[in-house]
Coordinates of C-alpha atoms in Angstrom, one line a residue:
M1 CA 129.3 11.4 -112.9
S2 CA 132.2 9.6 -111.4
I3 CA 131.8 6.3 -109.5
N4 CA 133.2 8.0 -106.3
D5 CA 130.5 10.7 -106.6
R6 CA 127.8 8.1 -107.1
L7 CA 129.0 6.1 -104.0
H8 CA 129.2 9.3 -102.0
Q9 CA 125.6 10.1 -102.8
I10 CA 124.4 6.5 -102.0
D11 CA 126.3 6.5 -98.7
A12 CA 124.8 9.9 -97.7
L13 CA 121.3 8.7 -98.6
L14 CA 121.8 5.4 -96.6
R15 CA 123.0 7.4 -93.6
T16 CA 119.7 9.4 -93.6
G17 CA 117.6 6.2 -93.5
V18 CA 116.8 5.8 -97.2
D19 CA 116.3 2.1 -98.0
R20 CA 118.8 0.9 -100.6
G21 CA 115.9 -0.3 -102.8
H22 CA 114.6 3.2 -102.9
I23 CA 117.8 4.8 -104.2
H24 CA 117.7 5.8 -107.9
V25 CA 120.8 7.4 -109.5
D26 CA 120.9 8.8 -113.0
T27 CA 124.4 8.4 -114.5
A28 CA 124.1 10.8 -117.4
S29 CA 125.4 14.3 -117.0
G30 CA 124.6 17.6 -118.8
A31 CA 121.7 20.0 -118.7
K32 CA 119.8 18.3 -121.5
A33 CA 120.6 14.7 -120.8
P34 CA 117.6 12.5 -120.2
R35 CA 116.9 11.6 -116.6
P36 CA 115.0 8.3 -116.7
K37 CA 115.6 7.5 -113.0
L38 CA 114.3 11.0 -111.9
D39 CA 111.3 10.5 -114.2
L40 CA 110.6 7.1 -112.5
V41 CA 111.0 8.5 -109.0
M42 CA 108.5 11.3 -109.9
Q43 CA 106.0 8.7 -111.0
L44 CA 106.5 6.6 -107.9
L45 CA 106.2 9.4 -105.3
R46 CA 102.9 9.7 -103.5
E47 CA 101.3 12.3 -101.2
G48 CA 103.2 12.3 -97.8
D49 CA 106.4 10.9 -99.3
I50 CA 109.7 12.8 -99.0
L51 CA 112.2 13.0 -101.9
K52 CA 115.7 13.0 -100.6
V53 CA 118.7 14.2 -102.6
T54 CA 122.3 14.9 -101.6
R55 CA 122.5 18.3 -103.3
L56 CA 120.3 20.5 -105.4
D57 CA 122.5 20.2 -108.4
R58 CA 121.9 16.4 -108.4
L59 CA 118.2 17.1 -108.7
S60 CA 118.2 19.8 -111.4
R61 CA 120.6 21.6 -113.7
S62 CA 118.7 24.9 -113.8
V63 CA 116.9 27.1 -111.3
L64 CA 113.8 27.3 -113.4
H65 CA 113.5 23.5 -113.6
L66 CA 114.2 23.2 -109.9
V67 CA 111.5 25.7 -109.0
T68 CA 109.0 23.9 -111.4
L69 CA 109.9 20.6 -109.9
G70 CA 109.5 22.0 -106.3
A71 CA 106.1 23.4 -107.2
D72 CA 105.0 20.0 -108.6
L73 CA 106.2 18.3 -105.4
R74 CA 104.3 20.9 -103.2
E75 CA 101.1 20.5 -105.2
R76 CA 101.3 16.8 -104.8
G77 CA 102.0 17.0 -101.1
I78 CA 105.5 15.6 -101.4
G79 CA 108.3 16.9 -99.3
L80 CA 111.9 17.6 -100.4
H81 CA 114.9 17.1 -98.2
V82 CA 118.3 18.3 -99.6
I83 CA 120.8 16.7 -97.3
E84 CA 124.0 18.7 -97.8
E85 CA 122.3 22.1 -98.2
G86 CA 120.0 21.5 -95.2
I87 CA 116.8 22.3 -97.1
D88 CA 113.7 20.6 -95.9
T89 CA 110.4 21.8 -97.3
S90 CA 108.6 20.5 -94.2
T91 CA 110.1 23.4 -92.4
M92 CA 109.4 27.1 -92.7
E93 CA 113.0 27.8 -93.7
G94 CA 112.9 25.2 -96.4
R95 CA 109.7 26.6 -97.9
A96 CA 111.3 30.1 -97.7
M97 CA 114.3 28.9 -99.6
F98 CA 112.1 27.6 -102.4
G99 CA 110.2 30.8 -102.4
M100 CA 113.4 32.7 -102.9
L101 CA 114.4 30.3 -105.7
S102 CA 111.0 31.0 -107.4
V103 CA 111.6 34.7 -107.3
L104 CA 115.1 34.3 -108.8
A105 CA 113.8 32.0 -111.5
E106 CA 111.1 34.5 -112.4
L107 CA 113.7 37.3 -112.6
Q108 CA 115.9 35.1 -114.8
R109 CA 113.0 34.4 -117.2
E110 CA 112.0 38.1 -117.4
L111 CA 115.6 39.0 -118.1
I112 CA 115.8 36.5 -120.9
V113 CA 112.5 37.8 -122.4
A114 CA 113.7 41.4 -122.2
N115 CA 117.1 40.6 -123.8
T116 CA 115.4 38.7 -126.6
N117 CA 113.0 41.6 -127.3
D118 CA 116.0 44.0 -127.2
G119 CA 117.9 41.9 -129.7
L120 CA 114.9 41.6 -132.0
A121 CA 114.3 45.3 -131.9
A122 CA 118.0 46.0 -132.8
A123 CA 117.8 43.5 -135.7
R124 CA 114.6 45.1 -137.0
A125 CA 116.3 48.5 -136.8
R126 CA 119.0 47.1 -139.1
G127 CA 116.4 45.8 -141.5
R128 CA 116.4 42.1 -140.5
V129 CA 112.9 40.8 -139.9
G130 CA 113.8 38.0 -137.5
G131 CA 113.3 34.3 -137.5
R132 CA 115.4 31.7 -139.1
R133 CA 116.7 32.2 -142.6
P134 CA 115.0 29.8 -145.0
R135 CA 117.0 26.7 -145.8
L136 CA 116.2 27.2 -149.5
T137 CA 116.8 30.4 -151.3
A138 CA 114.0 31.9 -153.3
D139 CA 115.6 30.5 -156.5
Q140 CA 116.0 27.1 -155.0
A141 CA 112.4 27.1 -153.8
S142 CA 111.2 28.1 -157.2
L143 CA 113.2 25.3 -158.9
A144 CA 111.9 22.8 -156.3
R145 CA 108.4 23.8 -157.2
Q146 CA 109.0 23.5 -160.9
L147 CA 110.6 20.1 -160.6
Y148 CA 107.8 18.9 -158.4
D149 CA 104.9 20.3 -160.4
A150 CA 106.4 18.9 -163.6
R151 CA 106.8 15.6 -161.9
E152 CA 110.4 15.5 -162.8
K153 CA 111.6 14.7 -159.3
T154 CA 110.0 13.3 -156.1
V155 CA 110.1 15.3 -152.9
Q156 CA 112.9 13.0 -151.6
Q157 CA 115.0 13.6 -154.8
I158 CA 114.5 17.4 -154.4
A159 CA 115.5 17.2 -150.8
D160 CA 118.6 15.2 -151.7
L161 CA 119.5 17.7 -154.5
F162 CA 119.5 20.6 -152.0
G163 CA 120.8 18.7 -149.0
V164 CA 117.7 19.5 -146.9
P165 CA 115.1 17.3 -145.1
R166 CA 111.9 16.5 -147.0
S167 CA 109.9 18.6 -144.5
T168 CA 111.8 21.7 -145.7
V169 CA 110.8 20.9 -149.3
Y170 CA 107.2 20.3 -148.3
G171 CA 107.2 23.6 -146.4
H172 CA 108.2 25.5 -149.5
L173 CA 105.8 23.6 -151.7
D174 CA 102.9 24.3 -149.4
R175 CA 103.7 27.9 -149.0
D176 CA 101.6 30.2 -151.1
R177 CA 100.3 27.4 -153.3
T178 CA 98.0 28.9 -155.8
V179 CA 98.3 26.6 -158.8
P180 CA 97.4 23.0 -158.2
R181 CA 99.9 20.4 -159.3
Q182 CA 99.3 19.3 -162.9
P183 CA 98.6 15.6 -163.4
K184 CA 101.4 13.7 -165.2
K185 CA 100.6 13.5 -168.9
T186 CA 100.3 10.0 -170.1
T187 CA 99.7 8.8 -173.6
V188 CA 97.2 6.1 -174.2
T189 CA 97.7 4.0 -177.3
K190 CA 95.2 1.7 -178.7
H191 CA 96.4 -1.6 -180.3

């Protein structure tokens, strides 16, 4: 977010009567960027408060998140006022707008589920079972098991050998384990 955009938002909030000490602006952008200031504001808000934002896209990056956030605010008795879009959930029109967004978000979710199911069915028809491909081939997993059971290598050394995380090696070692690991053979000599 540019400095001019940030200043524009702050000015708009000040014009609507928001105290400067109550203005919180996240500077990160992107759909998955952390939003520590939004998280803080959500903790600070109490029943009867009104959350004011300049635009809906400043509050949320997805319709689904926006609707979830709106539902949370409603359940907690907190209003939402979106300055530039004229949405105010204390009015009938503002609540209707959130209702429409809820319907659109549900439609979006159902379309994603339907498309995913169609894709899985098509993959199954071509003989693919679905899911991620294992990070180790069957031969690599077998070798990993042999090296581990014979105590020739540690899990970390096996992971380094195949260029995978330890958790991957553990996953393959734990899968279908029927033979317990043999204790390392030691020779005891008497003097």
